[in-house]
Short mmCIF file of C-alpha atoms in Angstrom, two decimals:
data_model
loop_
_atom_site.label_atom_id
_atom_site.label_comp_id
_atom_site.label_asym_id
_atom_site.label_seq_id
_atom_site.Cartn_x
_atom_site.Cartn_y
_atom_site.Cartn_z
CA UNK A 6 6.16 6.21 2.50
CA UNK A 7 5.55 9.37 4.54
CA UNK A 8 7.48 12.37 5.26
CA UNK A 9 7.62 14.60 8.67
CA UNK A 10 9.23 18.09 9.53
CA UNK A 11 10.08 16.58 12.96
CA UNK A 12 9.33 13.16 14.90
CA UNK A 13 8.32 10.60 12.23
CA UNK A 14 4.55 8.92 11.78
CA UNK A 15 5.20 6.26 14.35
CA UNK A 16 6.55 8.76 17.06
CA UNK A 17 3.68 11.04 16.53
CA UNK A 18 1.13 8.08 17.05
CA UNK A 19 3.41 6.88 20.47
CA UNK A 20 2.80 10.76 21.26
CA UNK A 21 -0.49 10.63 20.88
CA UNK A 22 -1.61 7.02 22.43
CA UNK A 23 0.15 8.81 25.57
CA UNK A 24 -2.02 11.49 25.02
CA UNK A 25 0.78 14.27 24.52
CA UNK A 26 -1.06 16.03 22.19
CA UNK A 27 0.73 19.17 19.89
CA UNK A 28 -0.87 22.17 19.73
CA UNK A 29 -1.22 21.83 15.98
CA UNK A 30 -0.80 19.45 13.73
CA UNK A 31 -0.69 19.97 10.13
CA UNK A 32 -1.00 16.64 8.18
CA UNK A 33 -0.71 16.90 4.26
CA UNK A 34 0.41 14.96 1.73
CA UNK A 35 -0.90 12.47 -1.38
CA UNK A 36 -1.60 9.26 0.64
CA UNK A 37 -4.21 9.79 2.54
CA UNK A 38 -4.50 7.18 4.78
CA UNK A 39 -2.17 8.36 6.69
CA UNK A 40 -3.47 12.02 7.57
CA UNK A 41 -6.82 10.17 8.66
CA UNK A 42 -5.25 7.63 10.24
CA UNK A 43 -3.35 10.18 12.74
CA UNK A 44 -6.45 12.57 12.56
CA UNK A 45 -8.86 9.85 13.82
CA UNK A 46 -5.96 8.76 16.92
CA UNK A 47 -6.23 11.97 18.20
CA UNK A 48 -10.01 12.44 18.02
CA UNK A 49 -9.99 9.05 19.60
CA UNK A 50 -7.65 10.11 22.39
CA UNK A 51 -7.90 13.10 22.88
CA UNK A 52 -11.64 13.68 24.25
CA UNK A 53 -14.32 10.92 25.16
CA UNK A 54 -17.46 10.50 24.18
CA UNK A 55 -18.90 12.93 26.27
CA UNK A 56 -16.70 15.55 26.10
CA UNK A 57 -17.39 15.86 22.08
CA UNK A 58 -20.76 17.35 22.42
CA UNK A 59 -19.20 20.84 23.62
CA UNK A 60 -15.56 20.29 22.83
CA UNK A 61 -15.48 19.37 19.25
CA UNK A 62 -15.57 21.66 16.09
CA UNK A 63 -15.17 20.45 12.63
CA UNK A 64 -14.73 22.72 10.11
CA UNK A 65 -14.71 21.69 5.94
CA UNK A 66 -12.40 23.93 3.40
CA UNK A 67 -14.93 24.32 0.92
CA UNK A 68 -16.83 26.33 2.98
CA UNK A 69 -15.24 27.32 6.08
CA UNK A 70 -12.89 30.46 6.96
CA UNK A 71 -9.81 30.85 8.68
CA UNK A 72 -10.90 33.77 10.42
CA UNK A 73 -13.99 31.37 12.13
CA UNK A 74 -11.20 28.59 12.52
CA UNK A 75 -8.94 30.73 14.71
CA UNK A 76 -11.84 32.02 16.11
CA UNK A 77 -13.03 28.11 17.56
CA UNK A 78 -9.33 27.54 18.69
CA UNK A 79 -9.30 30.34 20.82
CA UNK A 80 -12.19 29.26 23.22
CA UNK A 81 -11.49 27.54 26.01
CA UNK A 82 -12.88 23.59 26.67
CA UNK A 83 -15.63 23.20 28.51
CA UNK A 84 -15.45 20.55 31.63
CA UNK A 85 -12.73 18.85 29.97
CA UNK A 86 -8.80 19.45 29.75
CA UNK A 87 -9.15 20.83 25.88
CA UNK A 88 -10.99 20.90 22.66
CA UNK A 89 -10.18 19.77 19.31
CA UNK A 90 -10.60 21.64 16.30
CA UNK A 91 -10.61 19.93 13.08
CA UNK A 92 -9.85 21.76 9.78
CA UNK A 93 -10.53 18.97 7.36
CA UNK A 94 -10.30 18.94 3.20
CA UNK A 95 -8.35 21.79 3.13
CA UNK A 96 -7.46 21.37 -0.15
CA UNK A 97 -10.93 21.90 -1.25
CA UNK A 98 -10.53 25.57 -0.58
CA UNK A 99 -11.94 27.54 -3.26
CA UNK A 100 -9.71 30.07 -4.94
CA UNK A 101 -9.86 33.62 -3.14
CA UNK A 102 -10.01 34.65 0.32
CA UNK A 103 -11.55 32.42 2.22
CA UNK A 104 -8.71 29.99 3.75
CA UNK A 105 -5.93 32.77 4.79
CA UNK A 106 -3.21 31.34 5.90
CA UNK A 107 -1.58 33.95 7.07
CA UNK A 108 -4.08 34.16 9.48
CA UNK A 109 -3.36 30.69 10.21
CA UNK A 110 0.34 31.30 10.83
CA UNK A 111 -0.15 34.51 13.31
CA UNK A 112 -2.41 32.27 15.55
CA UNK A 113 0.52 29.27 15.51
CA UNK A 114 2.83 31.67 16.86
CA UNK A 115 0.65 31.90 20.13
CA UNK A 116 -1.70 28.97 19.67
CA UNK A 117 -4.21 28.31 22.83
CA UNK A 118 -2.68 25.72 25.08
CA UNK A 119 -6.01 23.73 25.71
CA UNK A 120 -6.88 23.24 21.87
CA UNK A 121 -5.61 20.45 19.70
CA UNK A 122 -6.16 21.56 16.25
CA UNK A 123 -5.95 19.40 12.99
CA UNK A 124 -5.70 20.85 9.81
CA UNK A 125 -6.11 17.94 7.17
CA UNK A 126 -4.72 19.20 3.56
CA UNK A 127 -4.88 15.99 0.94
CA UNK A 128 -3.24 15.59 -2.59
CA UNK A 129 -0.68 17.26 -1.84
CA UNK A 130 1.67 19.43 -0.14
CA UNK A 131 0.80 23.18 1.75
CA UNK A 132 2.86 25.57 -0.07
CA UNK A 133 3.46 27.47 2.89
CA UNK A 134 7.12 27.94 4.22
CA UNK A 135 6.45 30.07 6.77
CA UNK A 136 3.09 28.73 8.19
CA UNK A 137 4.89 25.10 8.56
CA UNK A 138 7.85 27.39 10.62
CA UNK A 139 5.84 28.65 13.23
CA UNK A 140 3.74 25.74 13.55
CA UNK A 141 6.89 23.51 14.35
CA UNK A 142 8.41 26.59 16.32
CA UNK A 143 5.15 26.65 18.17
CA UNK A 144 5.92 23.07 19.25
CA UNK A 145 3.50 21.79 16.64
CA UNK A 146 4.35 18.88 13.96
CA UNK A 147 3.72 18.98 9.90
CA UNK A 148 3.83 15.80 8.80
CA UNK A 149 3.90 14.59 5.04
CA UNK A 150 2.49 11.88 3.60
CA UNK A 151 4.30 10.86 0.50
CA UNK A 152 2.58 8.89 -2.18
CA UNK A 153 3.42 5.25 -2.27
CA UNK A 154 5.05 3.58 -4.61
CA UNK A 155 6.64 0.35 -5.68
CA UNK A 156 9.56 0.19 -3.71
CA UNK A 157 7.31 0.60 -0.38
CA UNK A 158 3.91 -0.43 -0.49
CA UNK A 159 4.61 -3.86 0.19
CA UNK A 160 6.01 -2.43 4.06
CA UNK A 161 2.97 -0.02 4.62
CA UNK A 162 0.84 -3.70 3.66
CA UNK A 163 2.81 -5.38 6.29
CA UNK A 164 2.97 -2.51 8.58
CA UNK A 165 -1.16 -2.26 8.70
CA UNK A 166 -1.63 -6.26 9.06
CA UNK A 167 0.90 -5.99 12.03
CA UNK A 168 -0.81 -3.12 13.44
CA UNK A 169 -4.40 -4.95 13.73
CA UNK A 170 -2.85 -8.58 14.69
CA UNK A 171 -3.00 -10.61 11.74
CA UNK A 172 0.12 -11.89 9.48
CA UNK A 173 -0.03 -11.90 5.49
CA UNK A 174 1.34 -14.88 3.11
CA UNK A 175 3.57 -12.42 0.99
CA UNK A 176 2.11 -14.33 -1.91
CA UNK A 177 -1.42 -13.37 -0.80
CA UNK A 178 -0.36 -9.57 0.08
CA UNK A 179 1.01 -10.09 -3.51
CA UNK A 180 -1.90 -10.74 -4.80
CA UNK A 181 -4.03 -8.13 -3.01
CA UNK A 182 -1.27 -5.15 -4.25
CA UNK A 183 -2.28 -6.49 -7.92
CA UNK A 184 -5.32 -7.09 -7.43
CA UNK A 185 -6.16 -3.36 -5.66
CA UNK A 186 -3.34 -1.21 -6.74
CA UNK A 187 -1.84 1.16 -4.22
CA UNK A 188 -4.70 2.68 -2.27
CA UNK A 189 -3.69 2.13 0.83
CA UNK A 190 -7.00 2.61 2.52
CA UNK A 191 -8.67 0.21 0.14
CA UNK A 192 -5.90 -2.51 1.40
CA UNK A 193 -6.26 -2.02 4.37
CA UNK A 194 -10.30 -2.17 4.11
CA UNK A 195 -9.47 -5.71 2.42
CA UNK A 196 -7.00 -6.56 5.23
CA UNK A 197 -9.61 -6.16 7.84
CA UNK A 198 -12.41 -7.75 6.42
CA UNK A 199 -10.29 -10.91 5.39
CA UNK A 200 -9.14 -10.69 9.59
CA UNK A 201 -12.64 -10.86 10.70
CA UNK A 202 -13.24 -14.49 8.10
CA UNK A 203 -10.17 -16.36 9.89
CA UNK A 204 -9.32 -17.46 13.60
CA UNK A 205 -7.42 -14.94 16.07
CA UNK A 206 -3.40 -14.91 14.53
CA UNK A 207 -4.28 -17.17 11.35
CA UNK A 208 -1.73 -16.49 8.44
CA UNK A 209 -4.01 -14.75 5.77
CA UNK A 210 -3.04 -17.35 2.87
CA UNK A 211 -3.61 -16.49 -1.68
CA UNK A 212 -7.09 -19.24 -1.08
CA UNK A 213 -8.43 -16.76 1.40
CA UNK A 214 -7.69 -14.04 -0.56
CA UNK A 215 -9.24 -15.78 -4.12
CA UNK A 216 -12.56 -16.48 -1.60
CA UNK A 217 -12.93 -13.69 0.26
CA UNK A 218 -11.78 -10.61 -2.10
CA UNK A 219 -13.25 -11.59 -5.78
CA UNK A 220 -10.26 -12.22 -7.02
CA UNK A 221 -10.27 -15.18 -9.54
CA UNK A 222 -8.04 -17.93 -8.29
CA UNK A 223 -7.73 -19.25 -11.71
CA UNK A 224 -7.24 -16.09 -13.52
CA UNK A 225 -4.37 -14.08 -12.08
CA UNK A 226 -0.64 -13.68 -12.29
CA UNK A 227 0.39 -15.98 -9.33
CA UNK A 228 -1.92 -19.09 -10.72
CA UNK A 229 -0.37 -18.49 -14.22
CA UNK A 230 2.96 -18.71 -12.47
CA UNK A 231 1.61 -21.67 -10.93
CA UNK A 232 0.16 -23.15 -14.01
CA UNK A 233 3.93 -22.66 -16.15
CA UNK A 234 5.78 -23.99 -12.97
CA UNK A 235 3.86 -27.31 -13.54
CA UNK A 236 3.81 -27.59 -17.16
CA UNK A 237 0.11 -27.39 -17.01
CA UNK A 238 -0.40 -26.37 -21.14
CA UNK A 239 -3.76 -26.29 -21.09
CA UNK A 240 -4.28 -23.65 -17.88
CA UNK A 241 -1.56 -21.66 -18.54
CA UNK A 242 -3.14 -20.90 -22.19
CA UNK A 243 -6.37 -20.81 -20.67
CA UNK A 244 -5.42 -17.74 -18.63
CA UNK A 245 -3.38 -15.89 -21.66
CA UNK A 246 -6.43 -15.68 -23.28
CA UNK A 247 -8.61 -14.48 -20.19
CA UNK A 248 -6.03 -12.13 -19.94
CA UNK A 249 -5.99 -10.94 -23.52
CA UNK A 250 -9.99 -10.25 -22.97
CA UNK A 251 -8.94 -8.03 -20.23
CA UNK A 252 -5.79 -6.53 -21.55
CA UNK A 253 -6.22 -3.39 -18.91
CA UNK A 254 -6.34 -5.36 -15.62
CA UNK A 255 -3.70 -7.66 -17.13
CA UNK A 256 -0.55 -6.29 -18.91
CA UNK A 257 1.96 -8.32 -19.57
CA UNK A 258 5.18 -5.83 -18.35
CA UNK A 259 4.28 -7.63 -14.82
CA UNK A 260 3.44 -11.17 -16.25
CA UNK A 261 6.90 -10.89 -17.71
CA UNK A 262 8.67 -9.92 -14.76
CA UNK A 263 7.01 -12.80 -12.51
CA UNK A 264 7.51 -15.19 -15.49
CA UNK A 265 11.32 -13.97 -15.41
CA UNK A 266 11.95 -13.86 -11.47
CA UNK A 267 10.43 -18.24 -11.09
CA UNK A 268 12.65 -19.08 -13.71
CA UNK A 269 15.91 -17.01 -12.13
CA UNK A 270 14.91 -18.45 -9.13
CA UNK A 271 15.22 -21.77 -10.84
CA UNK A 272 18.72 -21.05 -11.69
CA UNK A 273 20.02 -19.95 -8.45
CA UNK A 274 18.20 -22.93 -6.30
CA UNK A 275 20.02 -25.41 -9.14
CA UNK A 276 23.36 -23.73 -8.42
CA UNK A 277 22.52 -23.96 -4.64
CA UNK A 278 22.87 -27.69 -5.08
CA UNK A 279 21.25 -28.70 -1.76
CA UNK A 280 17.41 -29.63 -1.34
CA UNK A 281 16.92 -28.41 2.06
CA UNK A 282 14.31 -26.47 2.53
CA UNK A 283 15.79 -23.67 4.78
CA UNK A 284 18.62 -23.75 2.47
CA UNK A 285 17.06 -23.30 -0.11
CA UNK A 286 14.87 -20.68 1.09
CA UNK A 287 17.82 -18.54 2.24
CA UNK A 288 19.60 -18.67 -0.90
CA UNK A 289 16.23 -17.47 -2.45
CA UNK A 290 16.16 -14.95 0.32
CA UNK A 291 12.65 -16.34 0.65
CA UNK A 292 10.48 -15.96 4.21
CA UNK A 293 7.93 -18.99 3.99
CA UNK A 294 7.72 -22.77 2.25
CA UNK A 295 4.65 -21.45 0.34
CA UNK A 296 6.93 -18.80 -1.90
CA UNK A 297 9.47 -21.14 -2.51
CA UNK A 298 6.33 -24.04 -3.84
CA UNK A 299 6.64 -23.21 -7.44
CA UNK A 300 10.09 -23.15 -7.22
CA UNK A 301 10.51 -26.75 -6.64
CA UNK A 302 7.32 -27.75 -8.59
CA UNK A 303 9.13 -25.98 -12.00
CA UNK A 304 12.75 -27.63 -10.82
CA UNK A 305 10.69 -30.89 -11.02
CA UNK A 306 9.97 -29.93 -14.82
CA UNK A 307 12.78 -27.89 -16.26
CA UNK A 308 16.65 -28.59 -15.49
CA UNK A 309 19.23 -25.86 -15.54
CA UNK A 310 19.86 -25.72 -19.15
CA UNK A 311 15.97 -25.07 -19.44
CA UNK A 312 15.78 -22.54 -17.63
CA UNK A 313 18.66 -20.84 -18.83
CA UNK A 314 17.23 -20.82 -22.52
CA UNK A 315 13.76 -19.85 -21.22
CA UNK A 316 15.75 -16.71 -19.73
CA UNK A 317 16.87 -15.80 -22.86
CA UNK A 318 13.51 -16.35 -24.68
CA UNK A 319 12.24 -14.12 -21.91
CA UNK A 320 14.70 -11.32 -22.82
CA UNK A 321 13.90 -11.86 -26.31
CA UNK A 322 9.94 -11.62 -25.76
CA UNK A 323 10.49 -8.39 -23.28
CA UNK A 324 12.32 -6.58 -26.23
CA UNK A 325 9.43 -7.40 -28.84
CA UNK A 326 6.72 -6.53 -26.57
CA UNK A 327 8.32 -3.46 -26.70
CA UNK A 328 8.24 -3.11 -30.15
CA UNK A 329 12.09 -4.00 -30.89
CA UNK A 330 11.63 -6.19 -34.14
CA UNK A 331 7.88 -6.76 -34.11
CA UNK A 332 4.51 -5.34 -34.18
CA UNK A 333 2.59 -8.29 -33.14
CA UNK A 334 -0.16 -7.75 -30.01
CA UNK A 335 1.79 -8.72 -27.29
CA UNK A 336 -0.36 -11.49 -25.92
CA UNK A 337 0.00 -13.15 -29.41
CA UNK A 338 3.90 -12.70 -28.23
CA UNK A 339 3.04 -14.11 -24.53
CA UNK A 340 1.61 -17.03 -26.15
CA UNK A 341 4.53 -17.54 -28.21
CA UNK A 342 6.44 -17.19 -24.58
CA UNK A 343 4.32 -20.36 -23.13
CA UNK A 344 5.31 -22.29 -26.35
CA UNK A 345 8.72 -21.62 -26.55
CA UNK A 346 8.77 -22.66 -22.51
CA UNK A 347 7.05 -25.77 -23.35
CA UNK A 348 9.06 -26.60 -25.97
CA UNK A 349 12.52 -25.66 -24.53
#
């Protein structure tokens, strides 16, 4: 999720809500939300309102020098404990002289005790082994913010909602992640404008989600789930085709994996051989009732042996999409899927 040279992301926002402040902070990395996450903490903490007229300098990479940067942190405040001085876009730098980093890098080896300065470099990492050096030698932090992927995007969604008092259905922060990608910031903007539809500590559920966010209820993943998990024909071919009319917000590769996961599920809750809810759920290694709904509604329409041969039709449909043995358009082949499950 995010990378630091030093005290993680969540130490150097305890840091700052304390208002310890570094002397420098160099915040870099591919997700952005992050670096403007921290930048705007310290702006918020680390001067008030009225100390910003005469204490505040923001300087853009496109345009700006280091030579005028270094220049702003080595005032002093004035009537207040420090200034902040904000080096944002970095990145935007043109090629040629005028972001020098050395320059950068002598002034982190003595940086002014009463300035906080921020340099914000998106897209990616400083190349700079020795600037990031004497900035942590200095007592300073470099922080990275890693791209996020997969395997942790679903934490940094839970993470946010936690952070701004509001809990998330995993079905409906499902939803969102397919819905918006992983753009954190765009998430998060989602996150806070479904917080401000629903009561104080409300569970953000998939219905406020399909209301709130324009996502179709009907037409998604997790109601074509829903749709095979009841044997509902008609809806479940319904949404193949909306999805074959929009074959780039709706590839199958995920489709298949959902389609594979309910019906493994299946399996395993069979196997369980209890109903009990909370059993049930833990065997699933499930958190609410809602996840483990189509669960039960597809074990009310396919028995074990079912599901087993749906597995293997699964397998045999992943394989094909993938051009092992066929050529067809793969939606033809995910409507031969919903047959086959029918007809199992």
């Amino acid at each position: 999720m995010a990378k630091t040279a030093g005290p993680t992301r969540q130490q150097i926002e305890t840091d700052i809500r304390k208002k310890q402040f570094a002397p420098i902070y160099l915040l870099m990395g591919e997700e952005s939300f992050y670096i403007d996450r921290i930048a705007d903490m310290i702006l918020k903490n680390a001067l008030t309102e009225e100390e910003k007229d005469f204490n505040l300098t923001t300087y853009y990479g496109a345009d700006a020098t280091m030579a005028d940067v270094v220049l702003a942190c080595r005032r002093y405040p004035m009537m207040a404990e420090r200034q902040v001085v904000f080096l944002k876009e970095a990145q935007a730098a043109k090629t040629g002289h005028q972001l020098k980093w050395d320059q950068l890098q002598q002034y982190a080896l003595k940086p002014t005790p009463t300035t906080v300065l921020v340099v914000c470099h998106k897209g990616g990492s400083l190349k700079a082994a020795a600037l990031t050096k004497a900035i942590v030698q200095s007592g300073g932090v470099v922080f990275e913010s890693a791209a996020l992927r997969e395997f942790n995007i679903d934490r940094a969604v839970s993470e946010y909602a936690g952070t701004v008092g509001c809990k998330l259905d995993p079905r409906a922060q499902a939803m969102l992640i397919d819905h918006i990608g992983f753009d954190l910031a765009l998430l998060a903007k989602e996150i806070d404008k479904l917080r401000m539809t629903l009561p104080v500590g409300a569970v953000i559920t998939p219905e406020s989600v399909a209301e709130n966010v324009g996502i179709s209820k009907e037409y998604n993943n997790f109601e074509l789930i829903a749709a095979i998990s009841k044997r509902d024909k008609v809806k479940t071919f319904k949404i193949i085709n909306y999805f074959r009319s929009n074959p780039k917000k709706n590839p199958t590769a995920p489709i298949t994996s959902l389609i594979f996961n309910l019906f493994a599920n299946v399996l395993i809750a069979y196997y369980a051989r209890t109903t009990d809810e909370r059993a049930l759920m833990e065997a699933l290694r499930m958190k609410t009732p809602y996840q483990l709904r189509d669960v039960r509604a597809a074990m009310r329409c396919y028995n074990a042996t079912q599901a087993l041969r749906i597995i293997a039709c699964i397998r045999e449909f992943d394989a094909r999409s993938k051009g092992i043995g066929s050529n067809r358009n793969e939606y033809d082949l995910l409507e031969e899927l919903a047959t086959k499950i029918f007809c199992v």
